[in-house]
CSV table of C-alpha atoms in Angstrom, one decimal:
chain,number,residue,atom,x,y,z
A,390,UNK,CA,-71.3,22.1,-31.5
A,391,UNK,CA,-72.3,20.5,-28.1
A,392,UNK,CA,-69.5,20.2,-25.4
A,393,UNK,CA,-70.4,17.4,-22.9
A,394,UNK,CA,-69.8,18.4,-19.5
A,395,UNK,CA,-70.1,15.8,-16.5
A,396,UNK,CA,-68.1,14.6,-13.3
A,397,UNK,CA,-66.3,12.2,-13.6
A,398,UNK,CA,-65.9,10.1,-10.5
A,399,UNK,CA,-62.4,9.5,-8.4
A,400,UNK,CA,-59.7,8.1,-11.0
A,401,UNK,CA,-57.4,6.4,-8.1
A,402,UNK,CA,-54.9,4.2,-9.7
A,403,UNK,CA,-54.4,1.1,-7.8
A,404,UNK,CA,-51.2,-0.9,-8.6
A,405,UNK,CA,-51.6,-4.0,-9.3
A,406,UNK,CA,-55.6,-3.9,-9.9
A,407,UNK,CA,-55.4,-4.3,-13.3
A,408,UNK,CA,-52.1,-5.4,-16.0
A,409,UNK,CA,-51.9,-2.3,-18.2
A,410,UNK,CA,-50.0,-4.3,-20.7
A,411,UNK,CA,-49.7,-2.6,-24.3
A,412,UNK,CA,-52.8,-5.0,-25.1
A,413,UNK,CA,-54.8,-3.4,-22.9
A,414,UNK,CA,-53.8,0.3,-24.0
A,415,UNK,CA,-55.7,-0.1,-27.3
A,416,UNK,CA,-53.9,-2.8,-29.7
A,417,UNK,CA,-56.4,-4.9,-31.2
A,418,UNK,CA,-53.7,-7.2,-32.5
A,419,UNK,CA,-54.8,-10.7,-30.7
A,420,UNK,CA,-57.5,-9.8,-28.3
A,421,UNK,CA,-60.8,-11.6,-28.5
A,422,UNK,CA,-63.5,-9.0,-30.2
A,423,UNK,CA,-65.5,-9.1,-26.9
A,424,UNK,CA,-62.9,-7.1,-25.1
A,425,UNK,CA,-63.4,-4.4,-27.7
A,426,UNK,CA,-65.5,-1.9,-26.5
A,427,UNK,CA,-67.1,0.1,-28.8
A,428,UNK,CA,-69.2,4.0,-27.7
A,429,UNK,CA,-70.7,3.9,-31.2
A,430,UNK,CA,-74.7,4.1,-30.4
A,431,UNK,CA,-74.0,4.9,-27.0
A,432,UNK,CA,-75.3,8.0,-25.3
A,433,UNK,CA,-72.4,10.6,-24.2
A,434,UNK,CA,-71.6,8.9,-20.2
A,435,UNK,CA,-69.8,6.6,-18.1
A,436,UNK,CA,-70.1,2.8,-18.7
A,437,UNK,CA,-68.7,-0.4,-16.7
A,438,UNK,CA,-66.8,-3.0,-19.1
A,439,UNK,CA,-68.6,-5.8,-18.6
A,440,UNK,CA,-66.2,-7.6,-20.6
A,441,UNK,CA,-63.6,-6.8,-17.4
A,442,UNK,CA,-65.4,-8.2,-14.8
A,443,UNK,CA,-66.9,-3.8,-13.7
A,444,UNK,CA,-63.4,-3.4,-12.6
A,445,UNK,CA,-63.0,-0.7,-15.4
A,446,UNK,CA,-65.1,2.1,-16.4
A,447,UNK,CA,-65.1,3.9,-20.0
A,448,UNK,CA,-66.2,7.5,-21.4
A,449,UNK,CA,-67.5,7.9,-23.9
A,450,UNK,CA,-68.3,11.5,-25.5
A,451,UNK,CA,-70.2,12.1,-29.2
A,452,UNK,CA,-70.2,8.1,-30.0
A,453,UNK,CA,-66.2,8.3,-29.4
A,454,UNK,CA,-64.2,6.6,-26.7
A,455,UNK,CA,-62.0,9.0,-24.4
A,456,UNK,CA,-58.3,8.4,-24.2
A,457,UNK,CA,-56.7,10.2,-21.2
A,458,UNK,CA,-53.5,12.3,-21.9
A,459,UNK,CA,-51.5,9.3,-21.0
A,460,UNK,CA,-53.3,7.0,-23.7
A,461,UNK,CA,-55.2,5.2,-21.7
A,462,UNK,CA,-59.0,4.5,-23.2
A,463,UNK,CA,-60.0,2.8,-19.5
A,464,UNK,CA,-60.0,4.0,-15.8
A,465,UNK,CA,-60.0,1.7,-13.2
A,466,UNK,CA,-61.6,1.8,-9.9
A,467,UNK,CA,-59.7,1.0,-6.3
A,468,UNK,CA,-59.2,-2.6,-5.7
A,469,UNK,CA,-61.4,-4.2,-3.8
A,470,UNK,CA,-64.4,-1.9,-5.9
A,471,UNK,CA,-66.3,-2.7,-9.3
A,472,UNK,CA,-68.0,0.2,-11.2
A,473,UNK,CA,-71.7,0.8,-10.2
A,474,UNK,CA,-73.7,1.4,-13.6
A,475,UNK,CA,-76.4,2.4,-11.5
A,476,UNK,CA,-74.6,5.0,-9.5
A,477,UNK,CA,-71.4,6.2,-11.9
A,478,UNK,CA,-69.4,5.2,-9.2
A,479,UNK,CA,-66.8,2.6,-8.0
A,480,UNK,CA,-68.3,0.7,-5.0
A,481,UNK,CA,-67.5,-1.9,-2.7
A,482,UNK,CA,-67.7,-5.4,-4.7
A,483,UNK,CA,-70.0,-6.7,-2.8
A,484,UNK,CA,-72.5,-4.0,-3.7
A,485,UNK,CA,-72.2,-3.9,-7.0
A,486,UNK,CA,-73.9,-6.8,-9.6
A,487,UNK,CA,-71.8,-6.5,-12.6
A,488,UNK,CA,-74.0,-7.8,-15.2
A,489,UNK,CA,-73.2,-10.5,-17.0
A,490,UNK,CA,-72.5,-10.6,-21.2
């Protein structure tokens, strides 16, 4: 059994960042596929949704996507920040190209 074991950069909830609507918690009732983000074929890491602009990173672990205690499946960085495939972090906007689907 391998246990993946990594750090995972500062969760700091912003209000109003992002609209945590029950859409967004994991319903796939009405949202476009490409907001769907799927850790199948992925390595066990951090990755930036592209499909939300960076402002949102996801986990995943053994192909699976984490859900946090609370049920959330994404983890959003400060406002004013987009997440930085490059360095696993959330950095200012302007430093960070968020590339493009």
């Amino acid at each position: 059994m391998k246990i993946a074991c990594f750090t995972v950069p500062v969760l700091i909830l912003s209000i109003g960042v992002l609209d945590f609507s029950k859409a967004q918690q994991g319903s796939i009732h009405g949202i476009p596929e490409r907001f769907l983000f799927k850790c199948e074929g992925r390595e066990d890491g951090l990755y930036a949704d592209i499909a939300r602009n960076c402002q949102v990173y996801r986990i995943c672990i053994g192909g699976e996507l984490l859900t946090s205690e609370a049920g959330f499946d994404m983890f959003p960085c400060p406002q004013g920040t987009l997440f930085d495939q490059n360095t696993l972090t959330c950095q200012h906007a302007a430093n960070v190209i968020c590339p493009q689907e």
